[in-house]
XYZ file of C-alpha atoms in Angstrom:
285
model
C -14.236 14.083 16.152
C -10.696 12.713 16.436
C -8.069 14.835 14.729
C -5.452 12.717 13.016
C -1.882 13.874 13.441
C 1.352 12.850 11.818
C 2.703 11.770 15.201
C -0.246 9.445 15.858
C 0.528 7.666 12.587
C 4.292 7.321 13.016
C 4.013 3.555 13.428
C 0.745 3.089 11.526
C 1.401 2.830 7.815
C -2.097 1.798 6.698
C -4.500 4.115 8.513
C -3.654 7.263 6.498
C -4.665 5.326 3.370
C -7.630 3.534 4.915
C -8.951 6.780 6.397
C -9.352 8.088 2.854
C -10.476 4.790 1.313
C -12.235 2.857 4.071
C -13.500 -0.493 2.727
C -17.262 -0.973 2.565
C -18.382 -4.577 2.260
C -21.541 -5.951 0.663
C -22.498 -9.589 1.154
C -22.651 -11.274 -2.236
C -22.981 -15.025 -1.845
C -22.804 -17.772 0.775
C -23.109 -21.381 -0.278
C -21.390 -23.961 -2.454
C -19.917 -24.153 -5.917
C -22.820 -26.408 -6.852
C -24.968 -23.258 -6.700
C -22.565 -20.722 -8.207
C -19.260 -20.934 -10.066
C -18.947 -17.771 -12.205
C -18.310 -14.268 -10.866
C -18.498 -11.214 -13.116
C -17.024 -7.723 -12.560
C -19.041 -5.663 -10.076
C -18.565 -1.973 -10.980
C -14.937 -1.672 -9.846
C -15.545 -3.413 -6.543
C -13.076 -5.959 -5.162
C -14.002 -9.589 -4.488
C -13.127 -11.368 -1.248
C -13.830 -15.109 -0.946
C -13.559 -17.163 2.229
C -13.160 -20.834 1.350
C -14.603 -22.879 4.206
C -13.970 -26.366 2.864
C -13.453 -28.442 -0.263
C -10.887 -28.681 -3.014
C -10.857 -27.259 -6.499
C -9.506 -24.501 -8.694
C -10.034 -20.825 -9.242
C -9.456 -19.496 -12.754
C -8.829 -15.831 -13.491
C -7.894 -15.134 -17.091
C -4.897 -17.285 -17.937
C -4.061 -17.774 -14.244
C -5.186 -20.884 -12.363
C -4.700 -21.563 -8.634
C -5.352 -24.782 -6.736
C -7.524 -24.679 -3.601
C -6.667 -27.530 -1.252
C -7.513 -26.162 2.223
C -9.474 -23.350 3.908
C -8.129 -20.061 2.587
C -8.835 -16.466 1.725
C -8.927 -15.211 -1.866
C -8.718 -11.514 -2.674
C -9.269 -10.086 -6.167
C -8.656 -6.327 -5.772
C -9.718 -5.250 -9.253
C -12.885 -7.360 -9.172
C -11.952 -9.224 -12.361
C -14.186 -11.993 -13.734
C -13.262 -15.437 -12.392
C -14.574 -18.976 -12.094
C -14.435 -21.844 -9.603
C -14.046 -25.439 -10.781
C -14.234 -28.745 -8.898
C -14.193 -32.429 -9.710
C -17.548 -34.079 -10.550
C -19.474 -34.808 -7.372
C -17.367 -32.446 -5.265
C -17.903 -28.822 -4.248
C -16.370 -25.835 -2.490
C -18.138 -24.147 0.422
C -17.451 -20.432 0.468
C -18.574 -17.013 1.599
C -18.194 -14.113 -0.819
C -18.367 -10.360 -0.414
C -17.658 -7.429 -2.670
C -15.806 -4.434 -1.277
C -15.820 -0.823 -2.346
C -12.201 0.177 -1.644
C -12.094 3.305 -3.766
C -11.441 1.514 -7.039
C -13.427 4.088 -8.991
C -11.231 6.862 -7.608
C -7.987 4.965 -8.213
C -6.990 3.813 -4.705
C -3.232 3.080 -5.050
C -3.497 0.128 -2.669
C -5.587 -1.796 -5.186
C -3.168 -1.087 -8.005
C -0.251 -2.301 -5.858
C -1.697 -5.788 -5.351
C -1.569 -8.775 -7.701
C -4.724 -9.665 -9.633
C -5.396 -12.451 -7.139
C -4.000 -13.335 -3.706
C -4.511 -16.733 -2.027
C -3.623 -17.042 1.672
C -4.087 -20.427 3.438
C -5.588 -19.938 6.900
C -2.829 -21.927 8.561
C -0.372 -19.185 7.583
C -2.262 -16.457 9.435
C -4.050 -17.273 12.733
C -5.555 -13.754 12.872
C -7.358 -14.326 9.575
C -8.565 -17.732 10.765
C -10.089 -16.247 13.933
C -12.109 -13.599 12.054
C -13.177 -16.048 9.360
C -14.478 -18.420 12.051
C -16.591 -15.571 13.423
C -17.989 -14.880 9.950
C -18.841 -18.552 9.425
C -20.526 -18.678 12.835
C -22.596 -15.579 12.067
C -23.701 -17.056 8.745
C -24.719 -20.338 10.380
C -26.603 -18.889 13.365
C -28.413 -16.092 11.475
C -29.088 -14.123 14.668
C -30.417 -10.571 14.782
C -27.971 -8.153 13.220
C -25.908 -10.872 11.569
C -25.943 -9.097 8.212
C -24.302 -5.978 9.653
C -21.945 -8.073 11.785
C -20.684 -9.994 8.759
C -20.194 -6.783 6.776
C -18.063 -5.206 9.513
C -16.089 -8.427 10.072
C -15.391 -8.651 6.335
C -14.065 -5.099 6.315
C -11.845 -5.939 9.294
C -10.692 -9.045 7.482
C -9.417 -6.887 4.625
C -7.373 -4.776 7.062
C -5.812 -7.970 8.461
C -5.101 -9.171 4.934
C -3.314 -5.933 4.035
C -1.267 -6.148 7.250
C -0.292 -9.702 6.426
C 0.719 -8.842 2.870
C 2.725 -5.806 3.995
C 4.632 -7.660 6.720
C 4.862 -11.214 5.376
C 4.708 -11.000 1.608
C 5.027 -7.416 0.315
C 5.031 -6.953 -3.474
C 8.394 -6.198 -5.041
C 7.193 -2.759 -6.145
C 4.343 -0.389 -5.430
C 2.868 1.489 -2.507
C 2.818 -1.578 -0.232
C 6.510 -2.117 -0.928
C 7.042 1.542 -0.063
C 5.070 1.206 3.169
C 7.205 -1.821 4.078
C 10.404 0.174 3.450
C 11.737 1.715 6.680
C 13.140 4.808 4.985
C 10.115 5.521 2.808
C 7.245 4.596 5.156
C 7.359 7.852 7.206
C 7.317 9.894 4.000
C 4.326 7.967 2.652
C 2.439 8.782 5.853
C 3.175 12.469 5.335
C 2.163 12.410 1.665
C -1.059 10.583 2.496
C -1.914 12.888 5.407
C -0.799 16.186 3.874
C -1.418 16.116 0.104
C -2.013 19.884 0.129
C 1.554 20.601 1.281
C 3.972 22.188 -1.212
C 6.031 19.046 -1.737
C 9.311 19.293 -3.628
C 11.838 16.567 -4.327
C 14.225 18.248 -1.873
C 11.623 18.318 0.890
C 10.656 14.676 0.349
C 14.325 13.653 0.396
C 14.831 15.588 3.624
C 11.987 13.668 5.315
C 13.747 10.375 4.491
C 17.191 11.496 5.568
C 18.645 10.796 2.112
C 20.281 12.973 -0.470
C 18.096 14.204 -3.319
C 19.704 11.872 -5.869
C 19.770 8.851 -3.567
C 16.151 9.394 -2.551
C 14.918 9.677 -6.147
C 16.774 6.500 -7.111
C 15.604 4.533 -4.059
C 11.976 5.653 -4.377
C 11.789 4.665 -8.019
C 13.416 1.273 -7.364
C 10.984 0.440 -4.534
C 7.751 2.035 -5.767
C 8.224 1.701 -9.525
C 7.553 5.363 -10.308
C 9.019 8.744 -9.488
C 8.040 10.572 -6.268
C 6.332 13.287 -8.342
C 4.290 10.716 -10.274
C 3.159 8.972 -7.085
C 2.202 12.270 -5.443
C 0.253 13.311 -8.549
C -1.596 9.997 -8.608
C -2.458 10.241 -4.903
C -3.691 13.811 -5.203
C -5.903 12.962 -8.158
C -7.263 9.858 -6.412
C -8.359 12.088 -3.542
C -9.762 14.594 -6.030
C -11.828 11.904 -7.755
C -13.126 10.680 -4.417
C -14.214 14.211 -3.518
C -15.841 14.674 -6.937
C -17.890 11.505 -6.399
C -18.938 12.858 -2.989
C -20.248 16.058 -4.579
C -17.550 18.526 -3.497
C -17.029 21.680 -5.546
C -13.877 22.164 -7.613
C -12.958 25.338 -5.740
C -12.836 23.244 -2.548
C -11.088 20.243 -4.079
C -8.174 22.028 -5.768
C -6.513 23.531 -2.636
C -7.287 20.417 -0.567
C -5.130 18.319 -2.897
C -2.273 20.767 -3.370
C -3.310 23.078 -6.221
C -3.420 26.826 -5.653
C -5.524 27.537 -8.734
C -8.334 25.833 -10.611
C -6.343 26.223 -13.821
C -3.381 24.185 -12.535
C -5.755 21.592 -11.081
C -7.652 21.241 -14.397
C -4.383 20.948 -16.303
C -2.978 18.216 -14.048
C -6.271 16.296 -14.028
C -6.628 16.288 -17.812
C -2.969 15.474 -18.473
C -3.164 12.465 -16.156
C -6.649 11.147 -16.916
C -7.397 12.477 -20.382
C -10.633 14.138 -19.238
C -11.588 17.291 -17.400
C -12.935 16.803 -13.843
C -16.482 17.446 -15.074
C -16.131 15.005 -17.975
C -14.657 12.338 -15.691
C -17.483 12.714 -13.186
C -20.170 12.477 -15.874
C -18.537 9.356 -17.322
C -18.242 7.756 -13.862
C -21.864 8.471 -12.983
C -23.049 6.988 -16.290
C -21.028 3.822 -15.695
C -22.368 3.339 -12.142
């Protein structure tokens, strides 16, 4: 088994996050808007649509986006949405849902807008993978179901790369990962949540003074370093709870030396004890 090290991730800002919250795709629909137009929430799973051809609209709440060319649509929170076209016309699309750790509070999902639309002409890498997905769907050869699932998961990685390098949000973890001073620290926080992190130590890793670091972090990420670290630790804790780990194993793995301090932080942040949260999550699944 490969052991991840901080050094191996010096230039890789996504893998420490994706290692913890690897996307898992499920094929949902392939066809035209004549067959399906409405999409409902799918138990905190993200939606990813590949628009092959056609023109129309996608409506999500009060937001409405025009579709005029082949593109990729990503809805990280899996919100209800609807496609609309002119009478006699249709959109051809492939749709998948992705489990990206939404139930555990993956910070990547919270950092993205409710909907992202990327025309294929803007990103040749996305176009190449989408062409492979379309080909697999058309040919229906042995193993195509698994092939399309893995390609869809890869497509999400490419999408996140594109957003981080070409169109990062103004605030949030992706903005932090795109920031040259903060990116190395984020790798350390993501890889070593159990470490005894203090504001002074985090500032030292960025080469900034304590005051300058705190100000810069909050301006870029939109929250304090302590709040982000707490959120990340509890996201990992929730993931481990869903996997069946015991509290006595979870607490030290996410930076808490006692069960009492872990319980206190969990309840203050989420309003429930770990046991109550797990029961509620299992009932909702």
